[in-house]
Short mmCIF file of N, CA and C in Angstrom, two decimals:
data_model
loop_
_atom_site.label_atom_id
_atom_site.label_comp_id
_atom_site.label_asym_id
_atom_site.label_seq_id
_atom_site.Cartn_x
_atom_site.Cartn_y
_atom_site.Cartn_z
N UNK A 18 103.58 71.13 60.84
CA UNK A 18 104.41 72.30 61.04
C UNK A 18 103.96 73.44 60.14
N UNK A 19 103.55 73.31 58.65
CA UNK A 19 103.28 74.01 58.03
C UNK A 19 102.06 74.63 58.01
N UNK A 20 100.80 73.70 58.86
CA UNK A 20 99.81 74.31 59.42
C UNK A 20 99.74 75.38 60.65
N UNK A 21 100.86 75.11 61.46
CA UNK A 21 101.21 75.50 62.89
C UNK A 21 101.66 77.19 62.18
N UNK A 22 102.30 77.13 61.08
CA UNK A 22 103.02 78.24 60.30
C UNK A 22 102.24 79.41 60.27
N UNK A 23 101.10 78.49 59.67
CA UNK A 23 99.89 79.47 59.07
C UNK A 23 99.08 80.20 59.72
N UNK A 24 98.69 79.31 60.86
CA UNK A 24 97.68 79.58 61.68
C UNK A 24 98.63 80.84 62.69
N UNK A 25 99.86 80.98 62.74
CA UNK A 25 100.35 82.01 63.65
C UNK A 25 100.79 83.37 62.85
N UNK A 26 101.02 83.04 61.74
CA UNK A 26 100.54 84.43 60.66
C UNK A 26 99.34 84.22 60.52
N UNK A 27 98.46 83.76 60.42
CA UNK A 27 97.20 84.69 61.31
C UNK A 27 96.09 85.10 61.64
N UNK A 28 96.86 84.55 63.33
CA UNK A 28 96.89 84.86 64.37
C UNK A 28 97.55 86.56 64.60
N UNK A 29 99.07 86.32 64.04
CA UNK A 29 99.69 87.85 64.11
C UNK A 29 98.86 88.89 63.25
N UNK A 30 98.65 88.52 62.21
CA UNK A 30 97.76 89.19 61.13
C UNK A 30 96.51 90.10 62.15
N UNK A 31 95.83 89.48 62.65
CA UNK A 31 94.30 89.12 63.23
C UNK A 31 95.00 90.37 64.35
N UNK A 32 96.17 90.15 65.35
CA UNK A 32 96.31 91.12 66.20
C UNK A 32 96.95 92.19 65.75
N UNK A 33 97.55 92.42 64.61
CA UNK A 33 97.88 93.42 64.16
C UNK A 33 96.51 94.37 64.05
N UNK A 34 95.74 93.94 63.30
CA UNK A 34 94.38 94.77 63.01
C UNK A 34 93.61 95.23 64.23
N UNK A 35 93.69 94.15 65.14
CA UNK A 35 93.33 94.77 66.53
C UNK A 35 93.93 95.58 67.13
N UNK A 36 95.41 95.93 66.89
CA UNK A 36 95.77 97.36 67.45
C UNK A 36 95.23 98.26 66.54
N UNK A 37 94.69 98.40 65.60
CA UNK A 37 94.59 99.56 64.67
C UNK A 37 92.99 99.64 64.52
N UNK A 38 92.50 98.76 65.37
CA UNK A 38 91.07 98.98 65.14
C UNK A 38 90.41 98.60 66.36
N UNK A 39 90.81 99.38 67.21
CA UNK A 39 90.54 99.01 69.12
C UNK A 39 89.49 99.43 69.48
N UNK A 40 88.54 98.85 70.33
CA UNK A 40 87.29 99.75 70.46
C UNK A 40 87.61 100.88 71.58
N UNK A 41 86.70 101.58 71.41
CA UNK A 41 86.46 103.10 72.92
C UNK A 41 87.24 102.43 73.32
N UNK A 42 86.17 101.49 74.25
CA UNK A 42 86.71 101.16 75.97
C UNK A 42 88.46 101.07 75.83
N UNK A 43 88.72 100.37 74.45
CA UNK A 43 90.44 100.11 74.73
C UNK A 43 90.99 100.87 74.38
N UNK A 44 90.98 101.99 73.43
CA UNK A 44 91.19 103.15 73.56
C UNK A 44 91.54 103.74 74.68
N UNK A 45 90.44 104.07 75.39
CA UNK A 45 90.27 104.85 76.74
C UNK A 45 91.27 104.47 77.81
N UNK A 46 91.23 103.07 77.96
CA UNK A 46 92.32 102.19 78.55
C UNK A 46 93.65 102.49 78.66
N UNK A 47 94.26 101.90 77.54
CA UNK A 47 95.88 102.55 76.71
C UNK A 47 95.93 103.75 76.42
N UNK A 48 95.35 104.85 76.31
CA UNK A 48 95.71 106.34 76.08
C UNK A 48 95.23 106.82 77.61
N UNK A 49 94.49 106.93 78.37
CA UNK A 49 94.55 107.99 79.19
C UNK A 49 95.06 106.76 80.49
N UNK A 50 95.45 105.62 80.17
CA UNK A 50 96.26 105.02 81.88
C UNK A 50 97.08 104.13 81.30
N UNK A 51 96.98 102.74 80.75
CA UNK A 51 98.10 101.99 80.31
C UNK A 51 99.69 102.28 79.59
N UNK A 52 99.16 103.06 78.58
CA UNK A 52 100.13 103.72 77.93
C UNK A 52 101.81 104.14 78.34
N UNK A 53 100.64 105.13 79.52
CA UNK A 53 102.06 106.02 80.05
C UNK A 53 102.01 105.15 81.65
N UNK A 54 101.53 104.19 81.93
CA UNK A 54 102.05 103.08 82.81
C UNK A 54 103.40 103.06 83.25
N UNK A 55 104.01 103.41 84.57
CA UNK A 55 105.63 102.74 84.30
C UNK A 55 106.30 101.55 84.03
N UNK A 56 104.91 100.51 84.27
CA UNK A 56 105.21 98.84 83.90
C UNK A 56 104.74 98.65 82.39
N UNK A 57 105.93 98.22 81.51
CA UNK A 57 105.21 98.53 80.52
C UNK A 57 104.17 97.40 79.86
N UNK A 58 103.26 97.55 79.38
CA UNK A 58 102.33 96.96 78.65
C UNK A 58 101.94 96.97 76.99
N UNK A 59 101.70 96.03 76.44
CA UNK A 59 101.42 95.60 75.02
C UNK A 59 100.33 95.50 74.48
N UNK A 60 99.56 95.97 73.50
CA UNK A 60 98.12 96.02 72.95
C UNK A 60 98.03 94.70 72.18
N UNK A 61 97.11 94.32 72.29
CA UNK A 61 96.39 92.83 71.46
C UNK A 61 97.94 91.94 71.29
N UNK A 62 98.15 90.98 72.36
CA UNK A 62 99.55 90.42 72.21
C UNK A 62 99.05 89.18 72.20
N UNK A 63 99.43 88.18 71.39
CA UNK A 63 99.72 86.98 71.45
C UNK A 63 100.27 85.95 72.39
N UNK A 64 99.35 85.48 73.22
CA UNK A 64 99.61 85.09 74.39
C UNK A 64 98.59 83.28 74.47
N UNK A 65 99.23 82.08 74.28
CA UNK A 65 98.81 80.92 74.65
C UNK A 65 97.96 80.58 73.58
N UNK A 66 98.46 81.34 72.58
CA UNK A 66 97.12 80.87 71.26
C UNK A 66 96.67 81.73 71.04
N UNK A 67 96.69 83.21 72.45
CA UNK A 67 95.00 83.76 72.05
C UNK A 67 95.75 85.24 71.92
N UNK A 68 94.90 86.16 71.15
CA UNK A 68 94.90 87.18 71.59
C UNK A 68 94.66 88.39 72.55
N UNK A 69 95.03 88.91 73.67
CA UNK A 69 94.33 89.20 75.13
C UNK A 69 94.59 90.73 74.34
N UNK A 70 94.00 91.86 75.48
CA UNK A 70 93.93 92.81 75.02
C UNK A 70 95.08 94.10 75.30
N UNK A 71 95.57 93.41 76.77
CA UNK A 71 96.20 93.78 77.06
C UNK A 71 97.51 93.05 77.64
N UNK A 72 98.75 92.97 77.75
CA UNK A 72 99.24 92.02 78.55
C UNK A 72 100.89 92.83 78.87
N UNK A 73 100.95 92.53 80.18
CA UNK A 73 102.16 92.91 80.84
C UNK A 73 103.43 91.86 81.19
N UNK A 74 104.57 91.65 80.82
CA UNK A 74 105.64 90.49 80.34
C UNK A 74 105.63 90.36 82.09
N UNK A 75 106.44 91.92 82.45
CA UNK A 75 106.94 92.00 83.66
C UNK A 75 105.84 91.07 84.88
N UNK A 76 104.96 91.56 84.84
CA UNK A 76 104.16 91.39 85.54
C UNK A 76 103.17 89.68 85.26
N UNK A 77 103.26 89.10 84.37
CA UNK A 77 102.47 88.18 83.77
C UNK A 77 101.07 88.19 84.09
N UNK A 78 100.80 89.29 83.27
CA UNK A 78 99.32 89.88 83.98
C UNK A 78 98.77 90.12 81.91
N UNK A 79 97.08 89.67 82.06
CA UNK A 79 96.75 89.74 80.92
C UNK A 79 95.23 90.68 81.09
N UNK A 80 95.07 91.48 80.39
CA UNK A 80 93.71 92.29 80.91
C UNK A 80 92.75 91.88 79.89
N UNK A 81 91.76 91.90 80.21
CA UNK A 81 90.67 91.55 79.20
C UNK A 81 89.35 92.73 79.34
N UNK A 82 88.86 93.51 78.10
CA UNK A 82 87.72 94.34 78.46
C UNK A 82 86.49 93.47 77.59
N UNK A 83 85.52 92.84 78.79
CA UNK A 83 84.41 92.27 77.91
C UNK A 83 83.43 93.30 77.60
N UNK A 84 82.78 93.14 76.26
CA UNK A 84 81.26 93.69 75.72
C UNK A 84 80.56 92.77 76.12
N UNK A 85 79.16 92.85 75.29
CA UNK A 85 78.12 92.34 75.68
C UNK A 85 77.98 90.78 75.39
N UNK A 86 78.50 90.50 74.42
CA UNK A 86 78.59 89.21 73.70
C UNK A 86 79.61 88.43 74.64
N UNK A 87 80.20 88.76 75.48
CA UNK A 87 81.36 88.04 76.11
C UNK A 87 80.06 87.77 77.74
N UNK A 88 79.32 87.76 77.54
CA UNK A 88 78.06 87.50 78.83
C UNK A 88 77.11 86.52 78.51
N UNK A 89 77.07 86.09 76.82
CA UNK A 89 76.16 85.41 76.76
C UNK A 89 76.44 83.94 76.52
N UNK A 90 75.48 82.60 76.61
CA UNK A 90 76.05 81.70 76.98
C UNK A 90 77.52 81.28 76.34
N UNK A 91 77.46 80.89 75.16
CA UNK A 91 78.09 80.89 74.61
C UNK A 91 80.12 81.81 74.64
N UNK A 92 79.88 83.08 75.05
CA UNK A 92 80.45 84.08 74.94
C UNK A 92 81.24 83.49 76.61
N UNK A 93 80.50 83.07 77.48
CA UNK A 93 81.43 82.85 79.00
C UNK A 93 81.87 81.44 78.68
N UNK A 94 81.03 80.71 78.71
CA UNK A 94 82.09 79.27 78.15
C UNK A 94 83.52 79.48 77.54
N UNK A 95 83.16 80.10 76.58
CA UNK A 95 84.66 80.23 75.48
C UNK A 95 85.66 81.31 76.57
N UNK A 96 85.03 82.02 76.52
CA UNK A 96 86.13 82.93 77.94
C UNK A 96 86.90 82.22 79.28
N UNK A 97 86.13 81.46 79.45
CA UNK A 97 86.36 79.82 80.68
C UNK A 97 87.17 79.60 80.33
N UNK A 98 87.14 78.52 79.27
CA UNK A 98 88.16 77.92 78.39
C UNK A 98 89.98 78.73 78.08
N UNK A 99 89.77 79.64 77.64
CA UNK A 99 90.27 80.87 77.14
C UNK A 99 91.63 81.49 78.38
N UNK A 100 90.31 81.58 79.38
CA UNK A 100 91.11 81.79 80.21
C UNK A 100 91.62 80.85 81.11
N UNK A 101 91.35 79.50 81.14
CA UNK A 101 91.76 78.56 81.94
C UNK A 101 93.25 78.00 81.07
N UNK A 102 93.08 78.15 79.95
CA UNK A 102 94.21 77.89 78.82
C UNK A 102 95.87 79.06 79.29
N UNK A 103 95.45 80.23 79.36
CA UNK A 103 96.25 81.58 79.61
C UNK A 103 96.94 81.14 80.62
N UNK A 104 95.99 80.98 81.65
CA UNK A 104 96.64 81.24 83.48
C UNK A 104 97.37 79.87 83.62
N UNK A 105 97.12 78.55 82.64
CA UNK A 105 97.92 77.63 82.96
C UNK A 105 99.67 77.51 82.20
N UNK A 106 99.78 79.20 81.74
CA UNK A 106 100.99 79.36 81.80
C UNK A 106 101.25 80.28 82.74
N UNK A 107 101.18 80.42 83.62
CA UNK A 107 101.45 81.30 84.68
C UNK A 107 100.92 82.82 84.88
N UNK A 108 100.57 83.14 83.73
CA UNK A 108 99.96 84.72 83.45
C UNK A 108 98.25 84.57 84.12
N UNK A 109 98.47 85.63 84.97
CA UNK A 109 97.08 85.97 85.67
C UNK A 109 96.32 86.93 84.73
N UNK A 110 94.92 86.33 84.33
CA UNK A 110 94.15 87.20 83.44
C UNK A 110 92.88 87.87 84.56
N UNK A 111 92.60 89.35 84.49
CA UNK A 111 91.68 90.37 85.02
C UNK A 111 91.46 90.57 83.92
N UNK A 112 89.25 90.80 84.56
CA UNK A 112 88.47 91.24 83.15
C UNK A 112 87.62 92.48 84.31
N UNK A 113 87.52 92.91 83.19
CA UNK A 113 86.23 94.12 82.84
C UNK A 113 85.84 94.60 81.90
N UNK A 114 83.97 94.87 82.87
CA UNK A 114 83.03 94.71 81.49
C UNK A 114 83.54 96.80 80.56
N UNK A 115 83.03 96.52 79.66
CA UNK A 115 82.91 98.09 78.94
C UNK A 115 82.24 99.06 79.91
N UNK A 116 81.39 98.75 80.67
CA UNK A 116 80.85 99.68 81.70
C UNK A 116 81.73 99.95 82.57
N UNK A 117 82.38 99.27 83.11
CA UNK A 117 83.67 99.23 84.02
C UNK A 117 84.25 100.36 83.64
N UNK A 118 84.94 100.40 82.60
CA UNK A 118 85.76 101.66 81.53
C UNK A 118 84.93 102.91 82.08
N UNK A 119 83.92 102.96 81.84
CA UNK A 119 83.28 104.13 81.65
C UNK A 119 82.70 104.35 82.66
N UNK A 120 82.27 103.64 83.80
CA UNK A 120 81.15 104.11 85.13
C UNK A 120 82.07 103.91 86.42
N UNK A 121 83.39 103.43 86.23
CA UNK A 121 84.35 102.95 87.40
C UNK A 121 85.45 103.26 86.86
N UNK A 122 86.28 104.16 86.59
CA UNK A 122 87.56 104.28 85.93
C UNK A 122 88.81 104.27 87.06
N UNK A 123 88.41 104.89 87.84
CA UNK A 123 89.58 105.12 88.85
C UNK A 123 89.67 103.23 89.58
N UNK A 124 88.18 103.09 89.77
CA UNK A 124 88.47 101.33 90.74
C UNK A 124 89.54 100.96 89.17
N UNK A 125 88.77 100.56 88.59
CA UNK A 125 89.74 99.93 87.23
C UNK A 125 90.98 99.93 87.77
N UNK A 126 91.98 101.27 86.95
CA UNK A 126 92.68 101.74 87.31
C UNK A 126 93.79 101.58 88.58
N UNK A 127 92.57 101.58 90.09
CA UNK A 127 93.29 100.80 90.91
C UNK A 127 93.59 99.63 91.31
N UNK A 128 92.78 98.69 90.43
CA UNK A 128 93.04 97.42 90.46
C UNK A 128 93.97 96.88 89.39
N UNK A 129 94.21 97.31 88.35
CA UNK A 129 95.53 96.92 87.91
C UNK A 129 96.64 97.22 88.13
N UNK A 130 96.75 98.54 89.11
CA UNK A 130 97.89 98.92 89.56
C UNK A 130 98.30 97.82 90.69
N UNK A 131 97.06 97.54 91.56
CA UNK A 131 97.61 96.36 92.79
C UNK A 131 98.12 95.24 91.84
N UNK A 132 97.29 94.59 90.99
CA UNK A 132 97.18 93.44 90.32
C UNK A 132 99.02 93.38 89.75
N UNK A 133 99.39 94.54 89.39
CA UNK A 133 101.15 94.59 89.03
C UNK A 133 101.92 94.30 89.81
N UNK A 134 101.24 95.51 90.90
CA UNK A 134 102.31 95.29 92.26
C UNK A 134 102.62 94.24 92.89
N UNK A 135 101.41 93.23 92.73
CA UNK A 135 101.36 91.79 93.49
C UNK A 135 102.11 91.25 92.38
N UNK A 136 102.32 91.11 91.24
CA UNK A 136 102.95 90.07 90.55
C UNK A 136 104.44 90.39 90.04
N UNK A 137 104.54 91.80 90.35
CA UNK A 137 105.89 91.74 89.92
C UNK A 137 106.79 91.14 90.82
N UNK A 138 107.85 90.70 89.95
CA UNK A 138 109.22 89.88 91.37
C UNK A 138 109.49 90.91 92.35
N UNK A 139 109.86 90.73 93.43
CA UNK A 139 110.55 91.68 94.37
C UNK A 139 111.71 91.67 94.09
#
């Protein structure tokens, strides 16, 4: 229990710093579309162990923006894992790469808007 203690201060610790030290792409993300979202959404939240980058309660929707290191062997295995861990609590995780952000903003954009619409309750 007292290990379980530790490891989730941090864990919280670890995502605290990740809101305050977000890259571009998530930047770009949460200030010019997530932000002012009408569904609301949470920066670096604690979700199944892990930290995701983005995640919506309403919606049980978790966003993920990969870099380059999240492509290499190593980097997709653990993302597998990662994400096979997430979605087996019911939360649907969508990724995109950093290029995504920046060379596709509007697709982005319109795919998390469907991705809400489909998961919120009616």
């Amino acid at each position: 229990m007292y290990l379980q203690r530790k490891q989730d201060k941090k864990l919280q610790a670890n995502a605290k710093n990740l809101r305050h030290h977000m890259t571009k792409e998530e930047c770009h993300l949460w200030f010019d579309f997530l932000r002012e979202y009408p569904v609301r959404f949470m920066r670096q939240k604690i979700v199944a162990g892990y930290i995701v980058d983005f995640y919506c309660a309403a919606a049980k929707l978790a966003i993920e923006l990969d870099g380059s290191q999240h492509y290499e062997p190593q980097g997709l295995q653990y993302d597998a894992e990662r994400t096979k861990s997430i979605e087996l609590t019911g939360i649907r995780v969508i990724r995109f790469t950093n290029l995504d952000i920046w060379h596709d903003f509007a697709t982005v954009k319109e795919c998390i808007h469907a991705a809400v619409q489909q998961r919120l309750p009616q």
